[in-house]
mmCIF file of C-alpha atoms and ligand atoms in Angstrom:
data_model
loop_
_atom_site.group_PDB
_atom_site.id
_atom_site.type_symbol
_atom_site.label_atom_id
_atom_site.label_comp_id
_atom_site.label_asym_id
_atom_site.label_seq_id
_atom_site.Cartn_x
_atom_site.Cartn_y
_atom_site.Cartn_z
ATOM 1 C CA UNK M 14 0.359 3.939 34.186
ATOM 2 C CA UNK M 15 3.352 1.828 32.943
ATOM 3 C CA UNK M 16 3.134 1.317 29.166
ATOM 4 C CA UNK M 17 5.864 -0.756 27.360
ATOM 5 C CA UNK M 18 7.430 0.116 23.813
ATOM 6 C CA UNK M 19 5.885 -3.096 22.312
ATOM 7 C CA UNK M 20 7.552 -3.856 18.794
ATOM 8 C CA UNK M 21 4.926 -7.214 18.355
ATOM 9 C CA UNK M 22 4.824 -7.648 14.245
ATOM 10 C CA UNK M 23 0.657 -8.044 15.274
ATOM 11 C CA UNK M 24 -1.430 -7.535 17.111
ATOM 12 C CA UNK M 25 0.504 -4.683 17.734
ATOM 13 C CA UNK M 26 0.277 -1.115 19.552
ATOM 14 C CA UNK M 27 -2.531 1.155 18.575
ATOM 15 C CA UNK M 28 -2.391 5.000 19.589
ATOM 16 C CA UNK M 29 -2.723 5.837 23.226
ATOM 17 C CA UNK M 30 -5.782 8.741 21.829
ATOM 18 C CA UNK M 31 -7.718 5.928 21.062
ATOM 19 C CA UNK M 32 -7.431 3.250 23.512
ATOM 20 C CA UNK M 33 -7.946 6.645 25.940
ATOM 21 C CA UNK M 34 -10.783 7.303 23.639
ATOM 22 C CA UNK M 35 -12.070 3.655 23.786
ATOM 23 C CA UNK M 36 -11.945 4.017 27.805
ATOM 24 C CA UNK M 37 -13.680 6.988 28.101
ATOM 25 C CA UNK M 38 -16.767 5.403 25.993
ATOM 26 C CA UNK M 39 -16.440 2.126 27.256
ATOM 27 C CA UNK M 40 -19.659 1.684 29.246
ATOM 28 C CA UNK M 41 -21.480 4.364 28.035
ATOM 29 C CA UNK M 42 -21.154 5.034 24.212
ATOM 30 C CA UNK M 43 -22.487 8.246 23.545
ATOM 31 C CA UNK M 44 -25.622 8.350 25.510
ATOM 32 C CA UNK M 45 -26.844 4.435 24.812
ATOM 33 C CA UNK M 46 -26.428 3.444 27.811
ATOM 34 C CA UNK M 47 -24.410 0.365 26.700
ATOM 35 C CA UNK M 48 -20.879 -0.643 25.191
ATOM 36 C CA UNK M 49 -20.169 -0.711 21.543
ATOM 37 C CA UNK M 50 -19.230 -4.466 22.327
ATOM 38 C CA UNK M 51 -23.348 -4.635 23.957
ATOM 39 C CA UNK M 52 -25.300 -3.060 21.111
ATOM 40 C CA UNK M 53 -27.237 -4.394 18.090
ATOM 41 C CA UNK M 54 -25.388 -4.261 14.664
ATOM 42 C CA UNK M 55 -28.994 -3.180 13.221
ATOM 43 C CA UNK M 56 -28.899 -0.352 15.731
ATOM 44 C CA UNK M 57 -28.985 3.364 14.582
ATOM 45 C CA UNK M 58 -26.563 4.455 16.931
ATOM 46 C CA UNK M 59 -23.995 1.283 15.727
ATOM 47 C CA UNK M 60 -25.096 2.519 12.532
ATOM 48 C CA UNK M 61 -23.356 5.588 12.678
ATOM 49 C CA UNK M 62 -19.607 4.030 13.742
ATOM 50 C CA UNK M 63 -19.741 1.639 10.550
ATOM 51 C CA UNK M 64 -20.582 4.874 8.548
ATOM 52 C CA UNK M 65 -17.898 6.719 10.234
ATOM 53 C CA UNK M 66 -15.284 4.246 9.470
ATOM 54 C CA UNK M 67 -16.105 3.961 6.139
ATOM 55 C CA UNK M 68 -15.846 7.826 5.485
ATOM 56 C CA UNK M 69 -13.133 8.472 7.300
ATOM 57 C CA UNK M 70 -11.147 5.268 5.796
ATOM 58 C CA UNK M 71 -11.987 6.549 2.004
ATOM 59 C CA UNK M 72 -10.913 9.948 3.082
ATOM 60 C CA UNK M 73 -7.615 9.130 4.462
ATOM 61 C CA UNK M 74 -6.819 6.784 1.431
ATOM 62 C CA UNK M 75 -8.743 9.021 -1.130
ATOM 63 C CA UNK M 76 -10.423 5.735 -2.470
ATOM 64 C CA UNK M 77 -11.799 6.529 -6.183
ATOM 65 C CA UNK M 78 -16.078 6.056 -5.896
ATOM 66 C CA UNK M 79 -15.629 3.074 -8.483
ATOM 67 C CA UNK M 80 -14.107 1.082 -5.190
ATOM 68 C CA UNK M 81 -16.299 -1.018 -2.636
ATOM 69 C CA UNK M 82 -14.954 -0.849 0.892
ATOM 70 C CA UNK M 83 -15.354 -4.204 2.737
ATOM 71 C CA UNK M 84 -15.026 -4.670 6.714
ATOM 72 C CA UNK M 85 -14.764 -8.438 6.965
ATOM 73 C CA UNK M 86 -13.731 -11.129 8.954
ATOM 74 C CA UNK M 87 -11.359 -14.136 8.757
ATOM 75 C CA UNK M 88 -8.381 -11.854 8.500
ATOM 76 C CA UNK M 89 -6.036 -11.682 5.755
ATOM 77 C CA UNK M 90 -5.691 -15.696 5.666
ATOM 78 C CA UNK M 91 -9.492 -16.234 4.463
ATOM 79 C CA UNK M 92 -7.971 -13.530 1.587
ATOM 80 C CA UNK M 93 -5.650 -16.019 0.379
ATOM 81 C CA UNK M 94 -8.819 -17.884 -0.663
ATOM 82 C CA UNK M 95 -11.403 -15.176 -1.167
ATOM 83 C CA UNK M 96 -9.190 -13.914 -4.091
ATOM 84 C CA UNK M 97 -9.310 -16.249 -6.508
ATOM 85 C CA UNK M 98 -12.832 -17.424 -5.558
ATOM 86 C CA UNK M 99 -14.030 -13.991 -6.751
ATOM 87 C CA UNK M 100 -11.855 -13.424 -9.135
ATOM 88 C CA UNK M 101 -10.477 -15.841 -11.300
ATOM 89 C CA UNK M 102 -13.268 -16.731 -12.915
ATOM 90 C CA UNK M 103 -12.754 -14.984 -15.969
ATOM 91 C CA UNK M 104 -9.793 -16.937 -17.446
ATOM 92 C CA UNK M 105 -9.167 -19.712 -15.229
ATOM 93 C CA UNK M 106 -5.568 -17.844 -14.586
ATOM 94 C CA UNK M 107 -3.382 -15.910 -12.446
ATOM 95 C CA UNK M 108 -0.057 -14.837 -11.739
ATOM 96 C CA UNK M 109 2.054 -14.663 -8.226
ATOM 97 C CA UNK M 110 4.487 -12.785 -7.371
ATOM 98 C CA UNK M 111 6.679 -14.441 -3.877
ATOM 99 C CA UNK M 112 8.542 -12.164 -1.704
ATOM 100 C CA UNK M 113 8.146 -13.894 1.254
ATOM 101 C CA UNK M 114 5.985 -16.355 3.567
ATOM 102 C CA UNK M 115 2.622 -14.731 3.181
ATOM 103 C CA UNK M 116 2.922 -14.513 -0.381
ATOM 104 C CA UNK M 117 4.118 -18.110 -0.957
ATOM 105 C CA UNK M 118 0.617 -19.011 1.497
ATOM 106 C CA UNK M 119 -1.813 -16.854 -1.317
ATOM 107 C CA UNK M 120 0.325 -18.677 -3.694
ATOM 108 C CA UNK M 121 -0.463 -22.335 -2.579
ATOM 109 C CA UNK M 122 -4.039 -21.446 -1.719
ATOM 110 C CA UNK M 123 -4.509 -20.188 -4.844
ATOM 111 C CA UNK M 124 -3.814 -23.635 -6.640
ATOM 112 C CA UNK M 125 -7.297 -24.628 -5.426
ATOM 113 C CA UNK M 126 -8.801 -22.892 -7.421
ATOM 114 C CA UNK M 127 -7.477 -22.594 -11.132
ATOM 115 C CA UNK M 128 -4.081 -22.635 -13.249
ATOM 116 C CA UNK M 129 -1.651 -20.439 -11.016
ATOM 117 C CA UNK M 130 2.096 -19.358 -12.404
ATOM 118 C CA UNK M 131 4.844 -17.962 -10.275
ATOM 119 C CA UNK M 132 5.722 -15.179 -12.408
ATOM 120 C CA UNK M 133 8.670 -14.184 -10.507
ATOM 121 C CA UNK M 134 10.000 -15.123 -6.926
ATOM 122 C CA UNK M 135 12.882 -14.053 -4.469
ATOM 123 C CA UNK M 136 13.509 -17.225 -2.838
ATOM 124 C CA UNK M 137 16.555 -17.326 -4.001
ATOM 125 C CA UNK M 138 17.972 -14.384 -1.840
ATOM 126 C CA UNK M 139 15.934 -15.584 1.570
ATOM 127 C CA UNK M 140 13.357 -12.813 0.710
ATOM 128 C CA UNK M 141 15.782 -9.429 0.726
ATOM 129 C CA UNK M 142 14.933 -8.384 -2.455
ATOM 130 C CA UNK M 143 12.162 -7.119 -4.558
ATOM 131 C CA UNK M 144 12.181 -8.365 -8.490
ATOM 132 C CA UNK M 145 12.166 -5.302 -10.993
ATOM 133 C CA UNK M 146 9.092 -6.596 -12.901
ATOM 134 C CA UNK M 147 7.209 -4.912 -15.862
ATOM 135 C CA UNK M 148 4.026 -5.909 -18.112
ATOM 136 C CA UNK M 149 6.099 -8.853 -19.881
ATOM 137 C CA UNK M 150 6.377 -10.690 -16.901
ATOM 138 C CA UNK M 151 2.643 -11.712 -17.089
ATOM 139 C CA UNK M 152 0.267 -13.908 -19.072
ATOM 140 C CA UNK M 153 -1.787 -11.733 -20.978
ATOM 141 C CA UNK M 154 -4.821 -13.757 -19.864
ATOM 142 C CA UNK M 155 -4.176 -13.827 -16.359
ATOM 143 C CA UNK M 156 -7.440 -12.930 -14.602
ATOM 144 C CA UNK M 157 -5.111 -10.967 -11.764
ATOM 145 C CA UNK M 158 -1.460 -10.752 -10.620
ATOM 146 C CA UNK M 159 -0.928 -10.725 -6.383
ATOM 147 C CA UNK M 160 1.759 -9.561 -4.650
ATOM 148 C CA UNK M 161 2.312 -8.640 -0.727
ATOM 149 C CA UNK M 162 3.605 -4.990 -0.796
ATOM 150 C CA UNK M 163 5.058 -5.097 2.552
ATOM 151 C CA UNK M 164 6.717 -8.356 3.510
ATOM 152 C CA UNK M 165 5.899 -8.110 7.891
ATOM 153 C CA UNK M 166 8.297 -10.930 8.026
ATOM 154 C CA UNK M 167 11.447 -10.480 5.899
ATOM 155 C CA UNK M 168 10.865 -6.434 6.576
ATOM 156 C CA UNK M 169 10.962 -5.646 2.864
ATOM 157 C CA UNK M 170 8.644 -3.426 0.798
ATOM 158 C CA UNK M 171 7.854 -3.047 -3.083
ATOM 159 C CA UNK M 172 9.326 0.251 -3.864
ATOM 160 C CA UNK M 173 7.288 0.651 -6.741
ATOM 161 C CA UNK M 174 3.646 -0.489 -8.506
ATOM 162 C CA UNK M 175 4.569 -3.043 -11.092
ATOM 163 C CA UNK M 176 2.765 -2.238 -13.856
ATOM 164 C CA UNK M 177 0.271 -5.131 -14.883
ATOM 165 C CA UNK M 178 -1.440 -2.983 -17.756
ATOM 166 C CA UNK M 179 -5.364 -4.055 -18.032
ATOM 167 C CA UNK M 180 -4.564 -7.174 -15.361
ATOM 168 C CA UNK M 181 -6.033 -6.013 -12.199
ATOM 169 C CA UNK M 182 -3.262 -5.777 -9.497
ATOM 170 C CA UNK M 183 -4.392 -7.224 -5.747
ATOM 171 C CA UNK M 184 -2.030 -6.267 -3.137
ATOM 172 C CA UNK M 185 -1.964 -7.519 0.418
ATOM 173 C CA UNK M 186 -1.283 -4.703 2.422
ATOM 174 C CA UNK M 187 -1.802 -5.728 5.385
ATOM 175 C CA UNK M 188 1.345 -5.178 7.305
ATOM 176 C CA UNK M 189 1.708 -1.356 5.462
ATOM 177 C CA UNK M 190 -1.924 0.133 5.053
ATOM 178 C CA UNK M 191 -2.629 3.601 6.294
ATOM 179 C CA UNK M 192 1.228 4.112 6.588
ATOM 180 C CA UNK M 193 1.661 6.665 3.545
ATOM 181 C CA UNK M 194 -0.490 7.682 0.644
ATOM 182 C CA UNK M 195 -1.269 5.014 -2.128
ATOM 183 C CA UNK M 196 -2.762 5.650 -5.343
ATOM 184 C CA UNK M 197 -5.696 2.938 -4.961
ATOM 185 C CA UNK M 198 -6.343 3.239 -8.576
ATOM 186 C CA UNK M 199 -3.491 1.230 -9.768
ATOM 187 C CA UNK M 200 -5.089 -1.706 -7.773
ATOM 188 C CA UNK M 201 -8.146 -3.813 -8.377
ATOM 189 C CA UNK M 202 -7.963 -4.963 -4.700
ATOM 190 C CA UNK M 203 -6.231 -3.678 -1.421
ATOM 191 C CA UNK M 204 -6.847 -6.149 1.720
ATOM 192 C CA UNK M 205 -5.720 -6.098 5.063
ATOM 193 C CA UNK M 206 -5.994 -7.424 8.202
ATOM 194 C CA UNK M 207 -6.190 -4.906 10.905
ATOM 195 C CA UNK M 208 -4.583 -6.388 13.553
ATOM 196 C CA UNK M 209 -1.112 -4.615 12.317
ATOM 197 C CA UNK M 210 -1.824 -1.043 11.804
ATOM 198 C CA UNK M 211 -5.412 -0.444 12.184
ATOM 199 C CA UNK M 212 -7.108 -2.333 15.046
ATOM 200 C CA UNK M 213 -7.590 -5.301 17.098
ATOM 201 C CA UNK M 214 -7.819 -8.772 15.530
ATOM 202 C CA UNK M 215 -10.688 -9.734 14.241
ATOM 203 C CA UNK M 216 -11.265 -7.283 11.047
ATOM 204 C CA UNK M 217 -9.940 -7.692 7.360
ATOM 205 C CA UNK M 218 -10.508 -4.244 5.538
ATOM 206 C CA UNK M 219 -10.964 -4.821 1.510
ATOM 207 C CA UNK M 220 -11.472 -2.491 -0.480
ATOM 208 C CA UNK M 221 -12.242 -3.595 -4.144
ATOM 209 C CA UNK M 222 -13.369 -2.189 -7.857
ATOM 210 C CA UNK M 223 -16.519 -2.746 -8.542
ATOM 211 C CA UNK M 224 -16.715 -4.352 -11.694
ATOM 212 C CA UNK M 225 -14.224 -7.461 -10.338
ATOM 213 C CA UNK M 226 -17.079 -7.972 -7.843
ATOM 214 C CA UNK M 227 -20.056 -10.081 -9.072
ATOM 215 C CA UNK M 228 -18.147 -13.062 -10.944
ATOM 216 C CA UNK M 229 -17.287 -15.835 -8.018
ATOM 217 C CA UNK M 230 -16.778 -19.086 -8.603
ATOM 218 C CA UNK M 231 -19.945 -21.471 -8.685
ATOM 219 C CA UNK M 232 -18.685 -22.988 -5.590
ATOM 220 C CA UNK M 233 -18.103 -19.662 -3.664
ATOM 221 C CA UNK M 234 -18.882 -19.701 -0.210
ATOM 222 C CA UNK M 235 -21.797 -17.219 0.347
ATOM 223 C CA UNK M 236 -19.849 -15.549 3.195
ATOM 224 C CA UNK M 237 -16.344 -15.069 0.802
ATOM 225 C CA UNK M 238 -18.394 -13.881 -1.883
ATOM 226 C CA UNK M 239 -17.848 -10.157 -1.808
ATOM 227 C CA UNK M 240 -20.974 -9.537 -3.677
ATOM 228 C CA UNK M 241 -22.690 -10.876 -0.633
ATOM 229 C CA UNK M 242 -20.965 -8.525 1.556
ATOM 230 C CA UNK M 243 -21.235 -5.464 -0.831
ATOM 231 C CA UNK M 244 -24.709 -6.019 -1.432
ATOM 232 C CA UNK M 245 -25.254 -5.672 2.369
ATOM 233 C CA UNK M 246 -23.055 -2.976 3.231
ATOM 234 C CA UNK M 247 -20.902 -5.575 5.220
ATOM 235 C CA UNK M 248 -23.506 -6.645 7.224
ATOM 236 C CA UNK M 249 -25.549 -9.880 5.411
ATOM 237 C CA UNK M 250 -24.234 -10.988 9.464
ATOM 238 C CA UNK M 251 -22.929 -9.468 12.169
ATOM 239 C CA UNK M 252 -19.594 -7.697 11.519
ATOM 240 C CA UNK M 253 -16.886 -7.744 13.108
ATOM 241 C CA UNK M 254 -18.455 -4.396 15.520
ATOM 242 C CA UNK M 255 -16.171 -3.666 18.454
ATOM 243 C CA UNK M 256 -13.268 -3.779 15.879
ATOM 244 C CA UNK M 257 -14.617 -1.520 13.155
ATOM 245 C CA UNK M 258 -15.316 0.923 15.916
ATOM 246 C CA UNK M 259 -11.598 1.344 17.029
ATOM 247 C CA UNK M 260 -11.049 1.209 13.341
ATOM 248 C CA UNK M 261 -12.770 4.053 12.633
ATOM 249 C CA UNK M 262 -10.785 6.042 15.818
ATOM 250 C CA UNK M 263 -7.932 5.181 14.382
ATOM 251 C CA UNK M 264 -8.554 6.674 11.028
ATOM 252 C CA UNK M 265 -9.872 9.902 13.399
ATOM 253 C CA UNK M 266 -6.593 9.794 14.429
ATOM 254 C CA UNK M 267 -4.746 10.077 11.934
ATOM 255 C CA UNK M 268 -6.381 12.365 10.052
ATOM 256 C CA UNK M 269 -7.202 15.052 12.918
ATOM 257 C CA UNK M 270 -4.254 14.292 15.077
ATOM 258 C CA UNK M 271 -1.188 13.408 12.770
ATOM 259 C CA UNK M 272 -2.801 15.627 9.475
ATOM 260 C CA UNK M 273 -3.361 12.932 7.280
ATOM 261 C CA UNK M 274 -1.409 10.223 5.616
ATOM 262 C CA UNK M 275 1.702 12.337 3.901
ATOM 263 C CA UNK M 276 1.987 13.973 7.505
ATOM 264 C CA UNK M 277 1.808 9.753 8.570
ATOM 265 C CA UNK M 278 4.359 9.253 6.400
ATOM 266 C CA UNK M 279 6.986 11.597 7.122
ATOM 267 C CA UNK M 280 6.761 10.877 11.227
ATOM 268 C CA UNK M 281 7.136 6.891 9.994
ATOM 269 C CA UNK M 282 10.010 7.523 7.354
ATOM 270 C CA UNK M 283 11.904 9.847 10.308
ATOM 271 C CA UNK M 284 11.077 6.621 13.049
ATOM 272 C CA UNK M 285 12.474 4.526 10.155
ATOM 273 C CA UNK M 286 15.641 6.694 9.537
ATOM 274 C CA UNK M 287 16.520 6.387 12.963
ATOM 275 C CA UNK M 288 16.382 2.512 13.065
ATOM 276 C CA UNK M 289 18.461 2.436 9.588
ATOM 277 C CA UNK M 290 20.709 5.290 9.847
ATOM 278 C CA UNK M 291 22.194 3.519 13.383
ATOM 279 C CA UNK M 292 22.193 0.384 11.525
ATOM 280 C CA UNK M 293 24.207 1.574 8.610
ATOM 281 C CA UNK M 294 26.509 3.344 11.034
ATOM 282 C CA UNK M 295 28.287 0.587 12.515
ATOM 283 C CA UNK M 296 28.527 -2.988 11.674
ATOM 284 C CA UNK M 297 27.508 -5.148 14.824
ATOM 285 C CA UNK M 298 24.077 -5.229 13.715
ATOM 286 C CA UNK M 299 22.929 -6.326 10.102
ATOM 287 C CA UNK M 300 20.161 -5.448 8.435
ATOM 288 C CA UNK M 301 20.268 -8.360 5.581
ATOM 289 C CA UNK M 302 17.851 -7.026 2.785
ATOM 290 C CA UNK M 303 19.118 -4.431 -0.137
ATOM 291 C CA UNK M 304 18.418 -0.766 0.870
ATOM 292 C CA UNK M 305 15.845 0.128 -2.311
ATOM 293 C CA UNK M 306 13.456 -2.889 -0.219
ATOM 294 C CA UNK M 307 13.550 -1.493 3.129
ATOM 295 C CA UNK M 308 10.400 -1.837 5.265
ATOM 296 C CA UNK M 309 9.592 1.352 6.946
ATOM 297 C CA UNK M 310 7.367 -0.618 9.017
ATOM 298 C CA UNK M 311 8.899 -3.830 9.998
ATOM 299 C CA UNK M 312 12.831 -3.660 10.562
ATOM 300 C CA UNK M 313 15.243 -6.658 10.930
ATOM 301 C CA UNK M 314 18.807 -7.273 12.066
ATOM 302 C CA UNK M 315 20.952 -9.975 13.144
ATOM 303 C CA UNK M 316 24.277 -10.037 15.226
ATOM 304 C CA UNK M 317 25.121 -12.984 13.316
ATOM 305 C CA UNK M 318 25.671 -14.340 16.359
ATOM 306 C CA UNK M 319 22.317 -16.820 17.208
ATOM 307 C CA UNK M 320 23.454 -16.736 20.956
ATOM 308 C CA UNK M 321 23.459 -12.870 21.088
ATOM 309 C CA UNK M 322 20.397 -12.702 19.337
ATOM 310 C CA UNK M 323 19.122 -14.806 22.260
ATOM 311 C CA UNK M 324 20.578 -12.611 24.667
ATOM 312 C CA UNK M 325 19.696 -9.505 22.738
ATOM 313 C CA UNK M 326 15.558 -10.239 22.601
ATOM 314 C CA UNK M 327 15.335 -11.512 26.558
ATOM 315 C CA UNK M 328 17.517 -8.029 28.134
ATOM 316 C CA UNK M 329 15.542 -5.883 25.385
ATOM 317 C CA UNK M 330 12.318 -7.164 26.657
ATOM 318 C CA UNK M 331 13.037 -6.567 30.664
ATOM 319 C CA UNK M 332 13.922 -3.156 29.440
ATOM 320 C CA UNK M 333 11.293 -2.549 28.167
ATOM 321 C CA UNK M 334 11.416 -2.970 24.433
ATOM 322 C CA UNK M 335 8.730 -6.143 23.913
ATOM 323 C CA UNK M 336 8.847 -8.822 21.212
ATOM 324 C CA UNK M 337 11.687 -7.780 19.523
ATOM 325 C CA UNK M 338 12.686 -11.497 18.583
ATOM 326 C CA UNK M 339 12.758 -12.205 14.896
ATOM 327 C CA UNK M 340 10.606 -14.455 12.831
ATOM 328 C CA UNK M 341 12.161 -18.520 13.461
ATOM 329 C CA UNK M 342 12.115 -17.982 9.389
ATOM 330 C CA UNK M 343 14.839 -15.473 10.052
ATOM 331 C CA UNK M 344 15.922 -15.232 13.013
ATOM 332 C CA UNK M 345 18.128 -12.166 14.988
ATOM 333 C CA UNK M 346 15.322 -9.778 15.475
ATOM 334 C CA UNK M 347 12.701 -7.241 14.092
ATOM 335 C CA UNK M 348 11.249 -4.166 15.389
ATOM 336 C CA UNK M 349 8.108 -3.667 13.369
ATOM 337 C CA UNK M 350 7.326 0.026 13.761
ATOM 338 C CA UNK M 351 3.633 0.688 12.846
ATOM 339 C CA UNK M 352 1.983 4.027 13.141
ATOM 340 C CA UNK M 353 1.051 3.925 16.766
ATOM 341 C CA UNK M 354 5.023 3.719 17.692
ATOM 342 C CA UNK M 355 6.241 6.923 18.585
ATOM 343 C CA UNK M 356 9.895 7.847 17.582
ATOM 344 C CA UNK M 357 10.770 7.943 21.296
ATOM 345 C CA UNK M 358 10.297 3.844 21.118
ATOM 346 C CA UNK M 359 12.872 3.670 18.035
ATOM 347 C CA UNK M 360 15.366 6.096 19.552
ATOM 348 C CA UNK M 361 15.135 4.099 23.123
ATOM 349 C CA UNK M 362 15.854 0.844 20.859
ATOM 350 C CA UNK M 363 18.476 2.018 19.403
ATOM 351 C CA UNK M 364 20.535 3.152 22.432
ATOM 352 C CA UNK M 365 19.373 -0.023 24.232
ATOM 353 C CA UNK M 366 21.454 -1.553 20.640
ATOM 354 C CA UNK M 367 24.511 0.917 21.349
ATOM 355 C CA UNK M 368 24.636 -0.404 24.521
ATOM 356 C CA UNK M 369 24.336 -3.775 24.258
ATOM 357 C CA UNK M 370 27.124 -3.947 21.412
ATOM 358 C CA UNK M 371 29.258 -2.271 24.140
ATOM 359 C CA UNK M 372 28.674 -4.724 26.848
ATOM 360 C CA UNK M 373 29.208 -7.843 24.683
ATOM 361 C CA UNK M 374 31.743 -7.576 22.020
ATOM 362 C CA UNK M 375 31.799 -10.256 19.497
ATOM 363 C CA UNK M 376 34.471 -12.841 19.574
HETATM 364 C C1 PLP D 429 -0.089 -10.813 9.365
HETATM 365 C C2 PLP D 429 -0.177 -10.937 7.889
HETATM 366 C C3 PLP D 429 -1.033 -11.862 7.268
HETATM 367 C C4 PLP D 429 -1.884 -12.813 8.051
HETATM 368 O O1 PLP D 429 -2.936 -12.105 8.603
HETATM 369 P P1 PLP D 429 -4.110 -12.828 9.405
HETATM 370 O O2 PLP D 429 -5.048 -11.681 9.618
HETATM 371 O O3 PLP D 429 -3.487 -13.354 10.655
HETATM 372 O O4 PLP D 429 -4.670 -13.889 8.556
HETATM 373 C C5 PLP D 429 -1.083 -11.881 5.890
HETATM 374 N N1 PLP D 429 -0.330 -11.058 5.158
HETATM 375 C C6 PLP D 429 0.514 -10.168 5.717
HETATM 376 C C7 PLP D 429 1.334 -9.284 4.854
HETATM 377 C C8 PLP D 429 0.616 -10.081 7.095
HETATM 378 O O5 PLP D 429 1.451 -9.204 7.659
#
């Protein structure tokens, strides 16, 4: 079987155990008979994979009892609007932080629905920066602050958990969930779509405290309403099924195969150190963001050379290494490196990079 080291920002690898897993069950899930794509939602035996998912997920994150955990759809898009439909009720307010394209998209949704402030932005470095913010930087009657924690498309990553004091703090993590512990409690919402580091497209994971559930908008849709969906267990219609079931083998993974999420953590941050350390070591290849806001998930570098780049992302992909091409908001290129990419994918990239820079020396 010919696999490829596929660096795709998302939809993106998931862990050969599972998809082998997924095979194995495919036409026969434990004795039904029938697929997990085939069988009722209402079912007893589907019953049990939601259940799974949802135990295993709160395990691996250690997610306080006080939080709801939400398997939606949309993905994290419909988020951008979900948000403030649930919570800005309260004061009518909310602050935004901008660190790069999917934040500035929450931002501008957001202005549907109430009186939105940028509290603090870094546009004015492309993106390769995180701002050192603290309570100050936020209305005291903001009903929430949002930021993106780790920016898929700029590769950058808050460093640290601004502190919002009684605010409540929602985080898109989409791009960094499951990749190393996070102490939910200093958020009032964690969402995600899956497609990144979790499963296939098609399932947003939110996880939410539940006394910011229950206050929506009078014009809430019923299906964005999270009361809805916690009310129901995530199923007032179907769920997103097939998905939450590779979800929940993916948290199996990771907490029976790789030990859990600091054990996660260290194999990303040595698959990380690999990507960087080259980078650092030589100075054909860029890496244009400031070192404290490194991504240990999505990596980018530039030649500085557009026409290299070119060339760089076409003879990386016939060897092999897939979708390594940059964002167009970018350019040059970006590995993202999500759990599922073993460290012999990073350390074949980065000879492929050796060896490029010695067959095409810059002008
Ligand atoms: C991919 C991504 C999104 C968009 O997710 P969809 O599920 O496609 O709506 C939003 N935020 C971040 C950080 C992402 O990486």
């Amino acid at each position: 079987m010919e696999r490829v080291y596929n660096f795709s920002a998302g939809p993106s690898m998931l862990p050969l155990p599972v998809l082998e897993k997924a095979e194995s069950e495919l036409l026969n899930y434990g004795g039904s008979g029938m697929s997990v794509m085939e069988m009722s939602h209402r079912s007893t035996v589907y019953a049990a994979i939601i259940e799974n998912a949802e135990a295993k997920l709160r395990k691996l994150m250690a997610i306080p009892d006080n939080y709801k955990v939400l398997f939606l759809q949309g993905g994290a898009s419909t988020q951008f609007a979900a948000v403030p439909l649930n919570l800005i009720g309260r004061t009518g307010k909310a602050d935004y932080v901008v660190t790069g394209q999917f934040s500035k998209k929450a931002y501008k949704e957001a202005q549907k629905y109430g009186d939105i402030r940028l509290a603090a932005s870094s546009e004015d470095k492309n993106n390769t920066y995180i701002p050192r913010l603290t309570e100050d930087d936020f209305r005291k009657d903001a009903s929430y602050v949002h930021i993106c924690f780790n920016n898929t498309i700029f590769g950058t990553k808050w460093d640290y958990i601004p502190d919002t004091g009684d605010i409540p703090l929602v985080a898109d993590m989409s791009s960094c969930i499951i990749s190393e512990p996070v102490d939910v409690s200093r958020f009032g919402i964690i969402y995600a779509g899956a497609q990144k580091n979790m499963a296939p497209a098609g399932l947003t994971v939110v996880i939410v405290r539940d006394d910011l559930i229950g206050a929506s908008l009078p014009g809430c849709p019923t299906m964005l309403d999270y009361k809805t969906m916690a009310d129901n267990d995530s199923m007032y219609n179907t769920p997103p099924c097939w998905c939450i079931y590779i979800a929940g083998l993916v948290y199996d993974w990771i907490l029976d195969d790789i030990g859990g999420l600091e054990k996660m953590k260290e194999y990303n941050m040595k698959k990380a150190a690999v990507l960087y350390d080259y980078i650092d070591s030589q100075d054909y290849y860029i890496n244009p963001n400031e070192k404290s806001a490194r991504s240990m998930m999505n990596v980018t570098f530039v030649t500085g050379d557009a026409d290299l780049d070119a060339a760089f992302a076409k003879e990386a992909g016939n060897a092999g290494l897939k979708n390594i091409k940059g964002h167009r908001s970018v350019g040059g290129m970006r590995a993202s490196i999500y759990n599922a990419m073993p460290v012999e994918g990073v350390e074949a990239l980065v000879e492929f990079m050796k060896d490029f820079a010695k067959r095409n020396p810059k002008k």
